[in-house]
XYZ file of C-alpha atoms in Angstrom:
446
model
C 110.265 32.280 78.805
C 112.883 32.771 76.147
C 110.493 34.883 74.081
C 109.837 37.083 77.115
C 113.554 37.513 77.713
C 114.070 38.452 74.049
C 111.270 41.019 74.176
C 112.677 42.462 77.389
C 116.182 42.633 75.891
C 114.852 44.329 72.763
C 113.027 46.855 74.943
C 116.235 47.607 76.862
C 118.144 48.112 73.573
C 115.434 50.417 72.212
C 115.334 52.432 75.423
C 119.141 52.735 75.426
C 119.121 53.779 71.787
C 116.392 56.315 72.476
C 118.359 57.689 75.415
C 121.519 57.991 73.314
C 119.621 59.839 70.587
C 118.144 62.207 73.123
C 121.593 62.796 74.589
C 123.032 63.560 71.138
C 120.163 65.915 70.386
C 120.794 67.732 73.667
C 124.503 68.107 72.877
C 123.903 69.261 69.308
C 124.238 73.015 69.795
C 124.582 75.870 67.299
C 128.336 75.432 66.914
C 127.999 71.751 66.019
C 125.368 72.612 63.427
C 127.579 75.309 61.910
C 130.523 72.909 61.630
C 128.467 70.152 60.031
C 126.873 72.627 57.632
C 129.946 74.560 56.493
C 133.027 72.361 56.940
C 132.532 70.581 53.559
C 133.069 73.984 51.898
C 136.340 74.759 53.726
C 139.447 73.696 51.823
C 143.126 73.123 52.523
C 145.442 75.065 50.203
C 148.970 73.882 49.523
C 151.378 75.965 47.450
C 154.743 75.522 45.805
C 157.110 78.379 45.100
C 160.373 78.202 43.185
C 163.119 80.413 44.544
C 166.707 80.817 43.487
C 169.199 79.904 46.161
C 172.423 81.848 46.316
C 174.677 78.871 45.759
C 174.224 75.429 44.277
C 174.970 72.597 46.679
C 178.023 70.643 45.505
C 178.184 66.864 45.484
C 180.745 65.015 47.679
C 182.874 64.319 44.563
C 182.834 67.996 43.615
C 183.795 68.918 47.172
C 186.712 66.429 47.096
C 188.054 67.236 43.620
C 187.235 70.925 43.731
C 184.766 70.732 40.877
C 182.501 73.575 39.816
C 180.117 74.843 42.446
C 178.551 77.958 43.810
C 176.230 78.359 40.826
C 172.625 79.452 41.442
C 170.148 76.645 41.987
C 166.356 76.657 42.216
C 164.562 75.264 45.240
C 160.906 74.621 45.969
C 159.325 76.113 49.073
C 155.992 74.743 50.212
C 153.305 76.830 51.890
C 149.903 76.150 53.368
C 146.698 77.937 54.151
C 142.943 77.671 54.030
C 140.129 78.815 51.795
C 136.370 78.611 51.444
C 134.212 77.755 48.422
C 131.577 80.421 47.733
C 130.276 79.204 44.375
C 129.321 75.638 43.361
C 131.293 75.972 40.129
C 134.529 76.123 42.127
C 135.177 79.752 43.121
C 137.323 79.916 46.276
C 138.248 82.873 48.483
C 141.524 82.970 50.407
C 144.220 85.442 51.446
C 146.613 86.961 48.940
C 149.557 86.132 51.195
C 148.601 82.426 51.082
C 149.143 82.160 47.318
C 151.498 85.078 46.602
C 154.427 84.018 44.411
C 153.195 80.429 44.095
C 154.110 78.495 40.965
C 151.550 75.778 41.777
C 148.421 75.781 43.957
C 146.681 72.633 45.158
C 143.266 72.580 46.807
C 142.040 69.656 48.904
C 138.380 69.402 49.915
C 137.169 68.078 53.233
C 136.155 64.775 51.572
C 139.655 64.276 50.157
C 139.092 65.401 46.580
C 142.077 67.309 45.206
C 142.296 69.929 42.462
C 144.850 72.205 40.884
C 143.726 75.819 41.181
C 144.274 78.901 39.055
C 144.319 82.463 40.343
C 141.421 84.528 39.016
C 142.583 87.691 40.761
C 144.414 88.904 43.849
C 144.967 92.127 45.739
C 147.908 92.452 48.120
C 146.718 95.684 49.752
C 143.497 94.072 50.952
C 145.079 90.595 51.300
C 142.400 88.774 49.322
C 142.581 86.372 46.390
C 140.064 84.466 44.284
C 140.899 80.975 42.997
C 139.083 78.658 40.613
C 139.082 74.866 40.373
C 137.659 72.848 37.486
C 135.167 70.542 39.175
C 132.934 68.222 37.141
C 130.138 68.430 39.678
C 128.682 71.110 41.934
C 130.803 71.717 45.030
C 129.597 72.450 48.577
C 129.538 76.159 49.380
C 129.358 78.540 52.305
C 127.127 81.600 52.102
C 128.819 84.996 52.220
C 126.903 86.918 54.873
C 127.113 90.491 56.093
C 129.335 92.162 58.670
C 127.466 95.451 59.038
C 125.234 94.087 61.813
C 127.905 92.290 63.868
C 127.473 92.529 67.632
C 130.315 92.620 70.130
C 130.166 89.381 72.095
C 128.260 87.272 69.568
C 129.469 83.724 69.001
C 131.702 82.990 66.014
C 133.345 79.855 64.626
C 136.638 79.593 62.715
C 137.419 76.610 60.477
C 140.750 76.041 58.741
C 144.027 74.176 58.599
C 146.317 75.606 61.285
C 149.826 74.131 60.985
C 148.436 71.855 58.241
C 145.893 70.210 60.558
C 142.903 70.287 58.233
C 139.288 70.603 59.384
C 140.267 72.251 62.675
C 137.457 74.098 64.457
C 137.750 76.851 67.071
C 135.043 79.009 68.603
C 134.892 82.329 70.377
C 133.205 85.703 70.222
C 133.473 88.943 68.282
C 135.871 90.950 70.433
C 135.770 94.193 68.438
C 134.816 95.559 65.023
C 136.420 98.237 62.859
C 139.763 97.446 64.433
C 142.884 99.196 63.085
C 146.427 98.288 64.091
C 149.987 98.433 62.783
C 152.251 95.427 62.251
C 155.158 94.562 59.942
C 155.308 98.124 58.577
C 151.733 97.849 57.391
C 148.438 99.332 58.559
C 145.664 96.795 59.074
C 142.295 98.514 59.138
C 138.602 97.783 59.491
C 139.160 94.261 60.825
C 136.916 92.041 62.907
C 138.753 91.032 66.082
C 137.984 87.660 67.648
C 139.270 85.465 70.450
C 138.591 82.300 68.429
C 142.014 80.673 68.088
C 143.632 81.582 64.742
C 147.059 80.139 63.953
C 149.366 79.923 60.922
C 147.478 77.926 58.306
C 144.094 79.367 59.330
C 144.747 82.231 56.916
C 142.080 82.367 54.227
C 139.569 80.265 56.144
C 136.118 81.538 57.116
C 134.936 83.178 60.320
C 131.280 82.200 60.694
C 128.250 83.298 62.696
C 125.827 80.861 64.335
C 123.748 80.770 61.139
C 126.732 79.342 59.277
C 127.282 82.488 57.212
C 130.736 83.875 56.442
C 131.169 87.113 58.367
C 134.917 87.379 57.766
C 138.012 85.813 56.201
C 140.670 84.988 58.800
C 143.928 86.668 57.967
C 146.151 87.692 60.877
C 147.129 87.138 64.469
C 148.488 89.759 66.795
C 152.241 89.396 67.312
C 154.238 89.737 70.475
C 153.038 86.536 72.095
C 149.473 87.761 72.626
C 146.850 85.042 72.989
C 143.246 85.202 71.876
C 143.681 88.112 69.476
C 142.946 87.227 65.875
C 141.665 89.281 62.964
C 139.404 88.694 59.984
C 138.565 90.802 56.934
C 134.851 91.706 57.295
C 132.400 90.078 54.880
C 131.101 93.319 53.386
C 134.630 94.283 52.349
C 135.277 90.746 51.077
C 132.167 90.911 48.889
C 133.218 94.193 47.252
C 136.756 93.059 46.538
C 135.869 89.527 45.409
C 133.363 90.941 42.939
C 136.041 93.291 41.551
C 138.659 90.524 41.343
C 136.223 88.120 39.698
C 135.203 90.647 37.064
C 138.532 92.330 36.339
C 141.251 90.159 37.907
C 142.484 93.081 40.014
C 141.363 96.061 42.038
C 141.059 98.914 39.563
C 142.246 102.296 40.876
C 139.294 104.379 42.031
C 139.058 108.110 42.691
C 137.140 110.253 45.162
C 138.963 113.543 44.570
C 139.751 114.723 48.075
C 142.748 114.913 50.372
C 142.842 114.710 54.153
C 145.591 115.215 56.734
C 146.000 114.352 60.398
C 143.916 116.604 62.621
C 146.072 118.792 64.911
C 144.525 119.181 68.403
C 144.692 122.984 68.131
C 142.735 122.976 64.862
C 140.259 120.463 66.272
C 139.526 122.778 69.208
C 139.080 125.757 66.892
C 136.548 123.791 64.856
C 134.706 122.611 67.984
C 135.713 118.965 67.606
C 136.312 117.418 71.040
C 137.277 113.890 69.942
C 140.732 112.336 69.636
C 140.129 110.819 66.200
C 139.332 112.109 62.719
C 141.033 113.591 59.658
C 140.865 117.104 58.241
C 139.816 117.629 54.609
C 142.352 119.991 53.020
C 141.190 120.017 49.397
C 138.379 118.789 47.172
C 138.745 118.511 43.393
C 136.022 120.364 41.501
C 133.607 117.945 39.830
C 135.000 114.958 41.740
C 132.838 112.332 43.464
C 133.625 113.963 46.812
C 132.544 117.378 45.538
C 129.355 115.954 44.042
C 128.540 114.323 47.384
C 128.946 117.657 49.184
C 132.329 117.275 50.911
C 133.981 120.631 51.649
C 137.426 121.829 52.567
C 137.659 122.105 56.371
C 135.302 119.191 57.066
C 136.412 116.670 59.667
C 136.042 113.067 58.514
C 134.780 111.176 61.556
C 133.621 107.846 60.103
C 133.776 105.901 56.859
C 131.495 102.952 56.275
C 130.221 103.158 59.862
C 133.662 102.886 61.497
C 135.758 105.642 63.057
C 138.583 107.239 61.082
C 141.648 107.487 63.311
C 143.865 109.638 61.090
C 144.646 110.529 57.481
C 146.466 107.262 56.795
C 143.493 105.318 58.106
C 141.209 107.300 55.804
C 143.388 106.693 52.735
C 143.643 102.982 53.453
C 139.903 102.602 53.997
C 139.108 104.313 50.712
C 141.291 101.774 48.880
C 138.853 99.056 49.928
C 136.095 100.567 47.775
C 136.306 99.981 44.019
C 134.713 102.318 41.496
C 130.919 102.638 41.789
C 130.846 101.128 45.307
C 129.239 103.842 47.432
C 130.169 104.361 51.068
C 128.732 106.589 53.832
C 131.049 109.345 55.041
C 130.279 110.945 58.414
C 131.546 114.533 58.595
C 131.683 117.207 61.298
C 131.003 120.720 60.017
C 129.933 123.914 61.804
C 129.288 122.066 65.033
C 127.042 119.400 63.469
C 127.451 115.854 62.211
C 126.209 114.953 58.755
C 126.456 111.794 56.656
C 127.039 111.881 52.904
C 127.104 109.093 50.321
C 130.295 109.113 48.252
C 130.559 106.945 45.137
C 134.140 106.569 43.852
C 134.673 106.655 40.107
C 137.399 105.182 37.949
C 140.537 107.266 37.997
C 140.211 109.906 35.245
C 142.460 109.260 32.271
C 143.216 112.998 32.072
C 144.900 112.871 35.483
C 147.104 109.826 34.967
C 149.819 111.510 32.923
C 149.720 114.635 35.080
C 150.318 112.444 38.127
C 153.747 111.458 36.764
C 154.575 114.910 35.390
C 153.284 117.136 38.211
C 154.305 115.032 41.188
C 157.427 113.216 39.916
C 158.538 115.324 36.991
C 158.830 112.712 34.251
C 157.140 111.486 31.095
C 157.433 107.985 29.644
C 156.765 106.277 26.339
C 156.858 102.772 24.908
C 160.155 102.020 23.186
C 161.839 99.073 21.483
C 163.926 98.334 24.561
C 161.022 98.745 27.006
C 159.588 101.724 28.847
C 161.706 104.806 28.180
C 161.838 108.172 29.916
C 160.860 110.750 27.292
C 160.910 113.962 29.314
C 162.129 115.449 32.609
C 160.656 118.585 34.206
C 163.289 121.080 35.326
C 163.523 121.376 39.108
C 161.498 118.206 39.721
C 162.471 115.323 41.993
C 163.222 113.252 38.870
C 165.684 115.926 37.716
C 167.277 116.165 41.159
C 168.162 112.454 41.247
C 169.635 112.621 37.752
C 167.055 110.832 35.597
C 167.377 111.680 31.921
C 165.527 111.029 28.654
C 166.479 107.618 27.300
C 166.660 105.901 30.689
C 164.693 102.637 30.760
C 162.324 102.057 33.709
C 162.157 98.351 34.554
C 160.179 98.284 37.817
C 157.949 100.499 39.960
C 157.847 99.492 43.627
C 159.306 96.135 42.556
C 156.515 95.560 39.998
C 157.645 94.971 36.387
C 156.540 97.719 33.982
C 157.239 96.971 30.333
C 154.706 99.427 28.854
C 153.401 102.922 29.528
C 150.045 101.424 30.495
C 151.667 99.158 33.098
C 153.625 102.161 34.408
C 150.415 104.161 34.842
C 148.710 101.340 36.732
C 151.702 100.880 39.039
C 151.875 104.621 39.666
C 148.162 104.800 40.468
C 148.578 102.007 42.986
C 151.455 103.861 44.640
C 149.984 107.360 44.436
C 149.044 107.609 48.125
C 152.505 106.591 49.317
C 155.025 109.290 50.246
C 157.468 108.031 47.607
C 157.958 105.528 44.805
C 160.922 103.209 44.112
C 162.100 102.856 40.507
C 164.523 100.357 38.996
C 166.182 102.156 36.100
C 168.582 100.898 33.441
C 171.079 103.220 31.765
C 173.309 101.527 29.243
C 174.545 98.251 30.703
C 173.859 99.187 34.324
C 170.760 99.210 36.522
C 170.176 101.208 39.667
C 167.383 102.023 42.125
C 166.130 105.552 42.731
C 163.521 106.749 45.201
C 161.302 109.646 44.135
C 159.286 111.488 46.782
C 155.893 112.623 45.523
C 155.731 116.399 45.284
C 152.713 118.161 46.743
C 150.715 120.465 44.549
C 148.555 119.906 41.502
C 147.235 116.395 41.127
C 147.222 115.647 44.835
C 143.456 115.189 45.120
C 143.593 111.484 44.452
């Protein structure tokens, strides 16, 4: 009798266990599989940044006796974000704004392992950074997928550390692709929009498809109290920039050799263009990549990389996301017909670097014992108008230190598509800021 009861009890336990397993299998959907597959590769990133406070805090005794105070003091500010491992040797992708200005970067894996990280390369314009940790064993990774075949409405999963809550998972759909918007005096372009919840701390974490592949790097949320509007840098763009940062530590200036302006409605009608978007090509440098591809003055740029071009600023910003030798399709409207050309940017020609400063700003520079010195000023130029003179020392360009002529050239190339450039100049014992507006004319096909 007891043996029968034991067998019956065992059968009940086995049936219950079998039922529980079946229930788990039924509940194990694509999102659960993605989380279990990829979450070990998603990391928490903590940063420390030293900043100089305006005044040093005085002790109670100093306050009472009137001791010395008000001297500058340094304070540590902590930041947080997310990242994702894409290489088993410890290569991590995150946002530039997560690690910008950090004096120390700490990476914590999902299993609790912690590492100090070094920055391999970063690019503020595209808000991407590549980190490296020294791991003794192979680390879990997530596969970098593609974003060119994304479908509106397909399911996506975001994993990160919003508000420091590590291993947080949210799910949603692709709301839009090729999204461009303006926020904080900056143009965000070619983004994947999603309604998967993205909050502060999610920055740098992956946006994944149901196959567990990275289709974007989460980077921004829409301000103004909007809910369910988050943005991610598309995977194809991430791949191009990460490769450039890994190889060179920065995004090298590239060149296509054409200029475009906003398309006036009157001109659009004259050319037979009945759309509200696009940019008008105003000039093409002879022998440039654009000329070799077949771009002509008067063409209307409709799409770049498969996404619409809204205006000239959108076009310029999109081009910056393609390093040298990374080809992109350019859809043009000409003579009533659409045509698509392949444009392959090249490295910025050395012959044009010096002319950029001379023709559009009116100054020449040279390395000197005291730093970077102005060696020449063109009469009638913007540099002459603001009073720059030979012997002035240029310390910064757009707040970036420039101690050599080579550093000055790189900073100028980065700023060349802006309407103006800010210089910090020292003359004698005094320093002052001057803003130089780029002149139009020769050297503008950049």
